[in-house]
Coordinates of C-alpha atoms in Angstrom, one line a residue:
M162 CA 41.9 29.5 -32.2
Q163 CA 40.5 30.2 -35.7
S164 CA 37.6 27.8 -35.1
L165 CA 36.6 29.9 -32.1
K166 CA 36.6 33.3 -33.9
P167 CA 33.2 33.1 -35.6
S168 CA 31.4 32.0 -32.5
F169 CA 33.2 34.7 -30.4
R170 CA 32.3 37.4 -32.9
S171 CA 28.7 36.2 -32.9
L172 CA 28.3 36.8 -29.1
P173 CA 26.2 39.8 -28.2
R174 CA 28.1 42.9 -27.1
R175 CA 26.6 42.7 -23.6
F176 CA 27.9 39.2 -23.2
R177 CA 31.4 40.2 -24.3
I178 CA 31.5 43.1 -21.8
L179 CA 30.5 40.8 -19.0
M180 CA 33.2 38.4 -20.1
V181 CA 35.8 41.1 -19.5
R182 CA 34.5 41.6 -16.0
V183 CA 34.5 37.8 -15.4
G184 CA 38.1 37.6 -16.7
V185 CA 39.2 40.3 -14.2
S186 CA 37.3 38.6 -11.3
N187 CA 38.8 35.2 -12.1
F188 CA 42.3 36.8 -12.1
V189 CA 41.6 38.5 -8.8
F190 CA 40.4 35.2 -7.2
N191 CA 43.2 33.0 -8.6
M192 CA 46.1 35.3 -7.6
N193 CA 45.4 34.9 -3.9
P194 CA 45.0 31.3 -2.7
Y195 CA 46.5 32.4 0.6
N196 CA 43.4 33.9 2.2
S197 CA 43.0 31.2 4.9
I198 CA 46.7 31.4 5.7
Y199 CA 46.4 35.2 6.1
V200 CA 43.4 35.0 8.4
L201 CA 45.3 32.5 10.6
A202 CA 48.4 34.7 10.6
L203 CA 46.3 37.5 12.0
G204 CA 45.5 35.4 15.0
A205 CA 42.4 33.3 14.1
S206 CA 42.1 29.6 14.8
A207 CA 40.7 27.1 12.2
T208 CA 37.4 27.2 14.1
Q209 CA 37.3 31.0 14.0
L210 CA 38.1 30.9 10.3
G211 CA 35.1 28.6 9.8
L212 CA 32.9 31.0 11.8
L213 CA 34.1 34.0 9.9
T214 CA 33.4 32.2 6.6
S215 CA 29.9 31.3 7.8
I216 CA 29.2 34.9 8.6
G217 CA 29.9 35.9 5.0
T218 CA 28.0 33.1 3.4
G219 CA 25.0 33.5 5.8
V220 CA 24.8 37.2 4.9
S221 CA 25.1 36.4 1.2
A222 CA 22.2 34.0 1.4
A223 CA 19.9 36.5 3.1
F224 CA 20.7 39.3 0.6
S225 CA 20.5 37.1 -2.5
V226 CA 16.8 36.2 -2.0
L227 CA 15.8 39.8 -1.8
T228 CA 18.1 41.2 -4.5
G229 CA 17.4 38.4 -6.9
W230 CA 13.8 39.3 -6.9
I231 CA 14.5 43.0 -7.2
S232 CA 16.9 42.4 -10.1
D233 CA 14.3 40.6 -12.2
R234 CA 11.7 43.3 -11.5
W235 CA 13.9 46.4 -11.6
D236 CA 17.3 46.9 -13.2
R237 CA 20.0 44.2 -13.3
K238 CA 22.9 46.5 -14.2
T239 CA 22.2 48.8 -11.2
M240 CA 22.0 45.9 -8.8
F241 CA 25.2 44.4 -10.3
L242 CA 27.1 47.7 -9.9
I243 CA 26.0 48.1 -6.3
G244 CA 27.3 44.7 -5.4
A245 CA 30.5 45.2 -7.3
A246 CA 31.2 48.6 -5.5
L247 CA 30.8 46.9 -2.1
G248 CA 33.1 44.2 -3.3
I249 CA 36.0 46.7 -3.7
L250 CA 35.9 47.4 0.0
V251 CA 36.7 43.7 0.9
P252 CA 40.3 43.5 -0.2
T253 CA 40.8 47.1 1.0
I254 CA 39.9 46.1 4.6
Y255 CA 42.1 43.0 4.3
L256 CA 45.0 45.3 3.2
L257 CA 44.6 47.6 6.2
A258 CA 43.6 45.0 8.9
P259 CA 46.1 44.9 11.8
S260 CA 44.3 42.0 13.6
M261 CA 41.7 39.3 13.1
V262 CA 38.9 41.5 14.5
W263 CA 39.2 43.9 11.6
L264 CA 38.3 41.0 9.2
I265 CA 34.8 40.7 10.6
P266 CA 33.4 43.6 8.6
A267 CA 35.3 42.3 5.5
F268 CA 33.6 38.9 5.7
I269 CA 30.2 40.7 6.2
L270 CA 30.8 43.0 3.3
Y271 CA 31.8 40.1 1.1
G272 CA 28.5 38.4 1.9
V273 CA 26.5 41.5 1.1
S274 CA 28.4 42.1 -2.2
D275 CA 28.2 38.5 -3.3
G276 CA 24.5 38.2 -2.5
I277 CA 23.7 41.4 -4.5
L278 CA 25.8 40.8 -7.6
Q279 CA 25.4 37.1 -8.3
P280 CA 21.7 37.0 -9.3
P281 CA 21.8 39.8 -11.8
W282 CA 25.1 38.7 -13.3
S283 CA 23.8 35.2 -13.8
A284 CA 20.7 36.5 -15.5
L285 CA 22.5 39.0 -17.7
Y286 CA 25.0 36.3 -18.8
A287 CA 22.4 33.5 -19.4
N288 CA 19.9 35.7 -21.3
S289 CA 22.5 36.6 -23.9
V290 CA 22.4 33.1 -25.5
K291 CA 19.9 30.4 -26.3
N292 CA 19.5 27.1 -24.6
E293 CA 20.5 24.9 -27.5
N294 CA 24.0 26.4 -27.8
R295 CA 24.5 27.7 -24.2
G296 CA 27.1 25.0 -23.4
A297 CA 29.2 25.8 -26.5
F298 CA 29.0 29.6 -25.9
Y299 CA 29.8 29.2 -22.2
G300 CA 32.8 27.0 -23.1
I301 CA 34.1 29.7 -25.5
A302 CA 33.5 32.3 -22.9
N303 CA 35.4 30.3 -20.3
F304 CA 38.3 29.9 -22.7
F305 CA 38.7 33.7 -23.0
T306 CA 37.8 34.7 -19.5
L307 CA 40.2 32.2 -17.9
M308 CA 43.1 33.1 -20.2
P309 CA 44.1 36.2 -18.2
T310 CA 44.3 34.0 -15.0
L311 CA 46.9 31.8 -16.6
F312 CA 49.6 33.7 -14.7
A313 CA 47.5 34.9 -11.8
G314 CA 48.8 32.4 -9.4
L315 CA 52.3 33.1 -10.5
V316 CA 51.8 36.8 -10.0
G317 CA 50.3 36.3 -6.6
G318 CA 53.1 33.9 -5.6
A319 CA 55.8 36.2 -6.8
I320 CA 54.2 39.1 -4.8
V321 CA 54.1 37.0 -1.7
A322 CA 57.6 35.6 -2.2
S323 CA 59.1 39.0 -2.7
S324 CA 57.2 40.6 0.2
G325 CA 58.3 38.2 3.0
G326 CA 56.7 34.8 2.3
L327 CA 53.7 33.0 3.8
N328 CA 53.0 35.4 6.6
A329 CA 50.7 38.4 7.1
E330 CA 53.1 41.0 5.8
G331 CA 54.1 38.8 2.8
I332 CA 50.5 38.3 1.8
R333 CA 49.2 41.8 2.5
P334 CA 50.3 43.4 -0.8
V335 CA 48.2 40.9 -2.8
Y336 CA 45.1 42.7 -1.5
L337 CA 46.3 46.0 -2.9
A338 CA 46.5 44.4 -6.3
Q339 CA 43.1 42.9 -5.9
A340 CA 41.4 46.2 -5.0
S341 CA 43.0 48.0 -7.9
L342 CA 41.8 45.4 -10.4
L343 CA 38.3 45.4 -9.0
I344 CA 38.1 49.2 -9.3
F345 CA 39.1 48.9 -13.0
S346 CA 36.4 46.3 -13.7
F347 CA 33.7 48.4 -11.9
L348 CA 34.5 51.4 -14.0
F349 CA 34.6 49.3 -17.2
V350 CA 31.1 47.8 -16.6
L351 CA 29.7 51.2 -15.5
R352 CA 30.9 52.8 -18.8
F353 CA 30.3 50.1 -21.4
L354 CA 27.5 47.7 -20.2
E355 CA 24.1 48.7 -21.7
R356 CA 21.0 48.4 -19.7
E357 CA 18.5 45.7 -20.6
D358 CA 15.0 46.5 -21.7
K359 CA 12.7 47.1 -18.7
P360 CA 11.6 43.9 -17.0
R361 CA 8.2 42.5 -18.0
A362 CA 6.7 42.8 -14.6
P363 CA 6.4 46.3 -13.1
F364 CA 8.4 46.9 -10.0
D365 CA 6.2 47.2 -6.9
F366 CA 8.0 46.1 -3.8
S367 CA 5.9 43.8 -1.7
V368 CA 6.8 40.8 0.4
K369 CA 3.6 39.1 -0.6
N370 CA 4.5 39.5 -4.3
M371 CA 8.1 38.3 -3.7
V372 CA 6.8 35.2 -1.9
E373 CA 4.3 34.5 -4.6
D374 CA 7.0 34.8 -7.3
Y375 CA 9.3 32.3 -5.5
R376 CA 6.4 29.9 -5.0
R377 CA 5.6 30.0 -8.7
I378 CA 9.2 29.2 -9.6
M379 CA 9.3 26.3 -7.2
R380 CA 6.5 24.7 -9.1
N381 CA 8.7 24.4 -12.2
R382 CA 9.8 20.8 -12.7
G383 CA 13.2 20.0 -11.1
V384 CA 13.5 23.3 -9.2
R385 CA 12.6 21.8 -5.8
S386 CA 15.1 19.0 -6.2
W387 CA 17.8 21.4 -7.4
V388 CA 17.3 23.7 -4.4
L389 CA 17.4 20.7 -2.0
M390 CA 20.6 19.5 -3.7
K391 CA 22.2 23.0 -3.5
S392 CA 21.2 23.3 0.2
L393 CA 23.5 20.4 0.9
G394 CA 26.4 22.1 -0.8
S395 CA 27.6 24.0 2.2
V396 CA 27.9 20.8 4.3
S397 CA 30.0 19.2 1.5
I398 CA 31.8 21.5 -0.9
G399 CA 31.5 24.5 1.3
L400 CA 32.7 22.6 4.4
A401 CA 36.0 21.7 2.9
D402 CA 36.5 24.9 0.9
P403 CA 38.5 26.9 3.4
F404 CA 41.0 24.1 4.0
W405 CA 42.5 23.1 0.7
M406 CA 45.5 25.4 0.6
L407 CA 45.8 25.2 4.4
Y408 CA 46.1 21.4 4.1
A409 CA 48.7 21.8 1.4
A410 CA 50.8 24.2 3.5
V411 CA 50.4 22.5 6.9
V412 CA 50.3 18.8 6.1
H413 CA 52.3 18.6 2.8
K414 CA 54.6 21.6 3.6
A415 CA 53.9 23.2 0.2
S416 CA 55.6 26.5 -0.5
A417 CA 54.0 29.6 -1.8
M418 CA 55.3 28.9 -5.3
T419 CA 54.1 25.3 -5.2
M420 CA 50.6 26.6 -4.4
A421 CA 50.9 29.1 -7.2
Y422 CA 51.8 26.3 -9.6
M423 CA 48.8 24.4 -8.4
V424 CA 46.5 27.2 -9.2
T425 CA 48.2 27.7 -12.6
V426 CA 47.9 24.1 -13.8
R427 CA 44.3 23.9 -12.7
T428 CA 43.6 27.0 -14.7
V429 CA 45.4 25.8 -17.8
T430 CA 43.5 22.5 -17.7
N431 CA 40.2 24.4 -17.3
I432 CA 41.1 26.8 -20.2
V433 CA 42.1 24.0 -22.6
L434 CA 39.1 21.8 -21.8
S435 CA 36.3 24.4 -21.6
P436 CA 35.5 24.7 -25.3
I437 CA 35.4 20.9 -25.6
A438 CA 33.4 20.5 -22.4
G439 CA 30.9 23.1 -23.7
K440 CA 30.3 21.1 -26.8
Y441 CA 29.9 17.9 -24.8
V442 CA 27.4 19.6 -22.5
D443 CA 25.2 20.4 -25.5
R444 CA 25.7 17.0 -27.1
F445 CA 25.4 14.6 -24.2
G446 CA 23.4 16.6 -21.7
R447 CA 24.0 18.7 -18.6
K448 CA 23.4 15.9 -16.0
K449 CA 25.9 13.5 -17.4
M450 CA 28.6 16.1 -17.5
I451 CA 27.9 17.2 -13.9
I452 CA 28.1 13.7 -12.5
S453 CA 31.2 12.7 -14.6
G454 CA 33.0 15.8 -13.5
R455 CA 32.3 15.1 -9.9
G456 CA 33.8 11.6 -10.2
V457 CA 37.1 13.2 -11.4
M458 CA 36.9 15.6 -8.5
Y459 CA 36.7 12.8 -5.9
L460 CA 39.7 11.1 -7.5
A461 CA 41.6 14.4 -7.3
T462 CA 40.7 14.7 -3.6
I463 CA 42.0 11.3 -2.8
V464 CA 45.3 12.0 -4.5
F465 CA 45.5 15.4 -2.7
I466 CA 44.9 14.1 0.8
I467 CA 47.0 10.9 0.6
F468 CA 50.1 11.7 -1.4
G469 CA 52.6 14.4 -0.6
G470 CA 55.1 16.1 -2.7
E471 CA 54.8 18.7 -5.5
P472 CA 54.2 16.2 -8.4
Y473 CA 51.1 14.7 -6.7
L474 CA 49.7 18.1 -5.6
L475 CA 50.0 19.3 -9.2
L476 CA 48.4 16.1 -10.5
A477 CA 45.5 16.6 -8.1
W478 CA 45.0 20.2 -9.3
V479 CA 45.1 19.1 -12.9
L480 CA 42.2 16.7 -12.2
M481 CA 40.4 19.6 -10.3
G482 CA 40.8 21.6 -13.5
V483 CA 39.0 18.8 -15.4
N484 CA 36.1 19.0 -13.0
D485 CA 36.1 22.8 -13.3
A486 CA 35.6 22.6 -17.0
T487 CA 32.3 20.7 -16.4
G488 CA 31.1 23.7 -14.4
I489 CA 29.6 24.9 -17.6
A490 CA 27.0 22.2 -17.2
W491 CA 26.1 23.4 -13.7
S492 CA 25.6 27.0 -14.9
A493 CA 23.5 25.9 -17.9
K494 CA 21.3 23.5 -16.1
E495 CA 20.4 26.0 -13.3
V496 CA 19.3 28.8 -15.5
E497 CA 17.4 26.5 -17.9
L498 CA 15.1 25.4 -15.0
V499 CA 13.2 28.7 -15.4
D500 CA 12.2 31.3 -18.1
E501 CA 14.3 34.3 -18.9
E502 CA 12.4 36.7 -16.7
D503 CA 13.0 34.5 -13.6
R504 CA 16.8 33.9 -13.9
S505 CA 17.9 36.3 -11.2
K506 CA 15.5 34.6 -8.9
I507 CA 16.6 31.0 -9.6
T508 CA 20.2 32.1 -9.0
A509 CA 19.1 33.7 -5.8
L510 CA 17.3 30.5 -4.7
S511 CA 20.3 28.4 -5.6
H512 CA 22.7 30.8 -3.9
A513 CA 20.6 31.1 -0.7
S514 CA 20.0 27.3 -0.5
F515 CA 23.7 26.5 -0.9
N516 CA 24.5 28.9 2.0
S517 CA 21.5 28.0 4.1
L518 CA 23.6 25.6 6.3
A519 CA 26.8 27.7 6.0
V520 CA 27.0 28.6 9.7
P521 CA 26.9 25.1 11.1
A522 CA 28.9 23.7 8.2
S523 CA 31.7 26.2 8.6
I524 CA 31.8 25.6 12.4
L525 CA 31.8 21.9 11.8
G526 CA 34.6 22.2 9.3
G527 CA 36.8 24.1 11.7
F528 CA 35.9 21.6 14.5
L529 CA 36.8 18.6 12.3
W530 CA 40.1 20.2 11.4
D531 CA 41.0 21.2 14.9
S532 CA 39.7 18.2 16.9
V533 CA 39.3 15.2 14.6
S534 CA 41.7 15.3 11.7
P535 CA 42.8 17.6 8.8
I536 CA 41.5 14.9 6.5
A537 CA 38.0 14.8 8.0
P538 CA 36.5 17.8 6.1
F539 CA 37.5 16.3 2.8
L540 CA 36.1 12.9 3.6
I541 CA 32.7 14.3 4.8
M542 CA 32.6 16.4 1.6
M543 CA 32.9 13.3 -0.7
I544 CA 30.4 11.3 1.3
I545 CA 27.7 13.9 1.2
D546 CA 28.4 15.2 -2.3
G547 CA 28.7 11.8 -4.0
G548 CA 26.2 9.9 -1.8
I549 CA 23.4 12.4 -1.7
R550 CA 23.8 15.4 -4.0
M551 CA 24.7 13.5 -7.1
Q552 CA 21.9 11.0 -6.5
V553 CA 19.4 13.8 -6.3
I554 CA 20.6 15.2 -9.7
H555 CA 20.6 11.8 -11.3
K556 CA 17.1 10.8 -10.1
F557 CA 15.0 14.0 -9.7
V558 CA 16.4 16.8 -11.9
P559 CA 15.2 16.6 -15.5
E560 CA 17.6 17.0 -18.4
S561 CA 17.3 20.3 -20.4
N562 CA 14.9 20.2 -23.3
N563 CA 16.2 23.4 -25.0
S564 CA 12.7 24.9 -24.8
S565 CA 11.9 28.3 -23.5
K566 CA 8.9 27.0 -21.6
H567 CA 9.0 25.0 -18.4
E568 CA 6.7 22.3 -17.1
P569 CA 5.1 22.4 -13.6
A570 CA 6.6 20.2 -11.0
H571 CA 5.6 16.5 -10.7
E572 CA 8.2 15.5 -8.3
T573 CA 8.0 13.0 -5.5
L574 CA 11.0 14.4 -3.6

């Protein structure tokens, strides 16, 4: 821990404040791996779950393109707070929902909130550190922001176990805890986060200006390939995403506490490895770490879908934690494709492209689960992610050069 102190103290105040918000958000997310089970308990089928998920991701994609551009031209803190305020309403609706129909506005609001706050948050975070040590600083940040989540899964599991188990009434109190924590993080950011200097470009809303800005960004070397790669994310990672814990519960008969332990061991692995992964990201490059992490994730998926029993589920989630630690490389590579003033926009492009096929992907995921096999979403995920997305990164996305300037595109893709 002593070796981390100087680097932590050297982080800008804005970065540390954002770390608090990230830590709370991570805790909120990790304390509730039961969301899919809750939706089904309120009467939805797996296909309807996929459709509801697609609604949220589709709305998020649409909003992010607009709000990413506004964030770079206007005020990132204000945009961030608008998105965070809307996000508080999501667990509140889940808490009060008597049936599946009530969840439709929750999924829509989640999409709006996510689309608004992700671009400014990414830019605020990235612009606080320099390219050459971004991996190391992100690794240190992950160490501290993930630490509060160490017991998040256990807290969520204990709430569910003491409230009636894996059913709607047992899971419902978790949403009250989530809403309370999100209110705290909103007030904290509102009070302590300082506003940035005014953006370089004057804010003058115009669809023409927005289109021209995005066209300019797409001319940066590697951006088009990155956007293409991210667009396939929803038919790979996103397709399988709603079904991990559902598979554990339905196929492997995992209990609420087993799933809580899974979340915990994954988080511990990520916490322990993040500072090391951050240094490796700076030393060996973003691309190598991205591709290596994915190989570990595919191994984890194979263990997860084939072997039953708590030890194997925990092993699979430890391996998932190894892959999670390499997420630093994804975050660093993406923002380094453009200059500082464009980082909300590159996040918006990435976010929108990932969710561009969300509607058909989510419907396909539900269909595969209901009509083909519960294993099918995970197999399709590995084929598309490993066979196409990683190949695009390897062949067409340049390695970061730690420079503040970016070359125009010379891509054949």
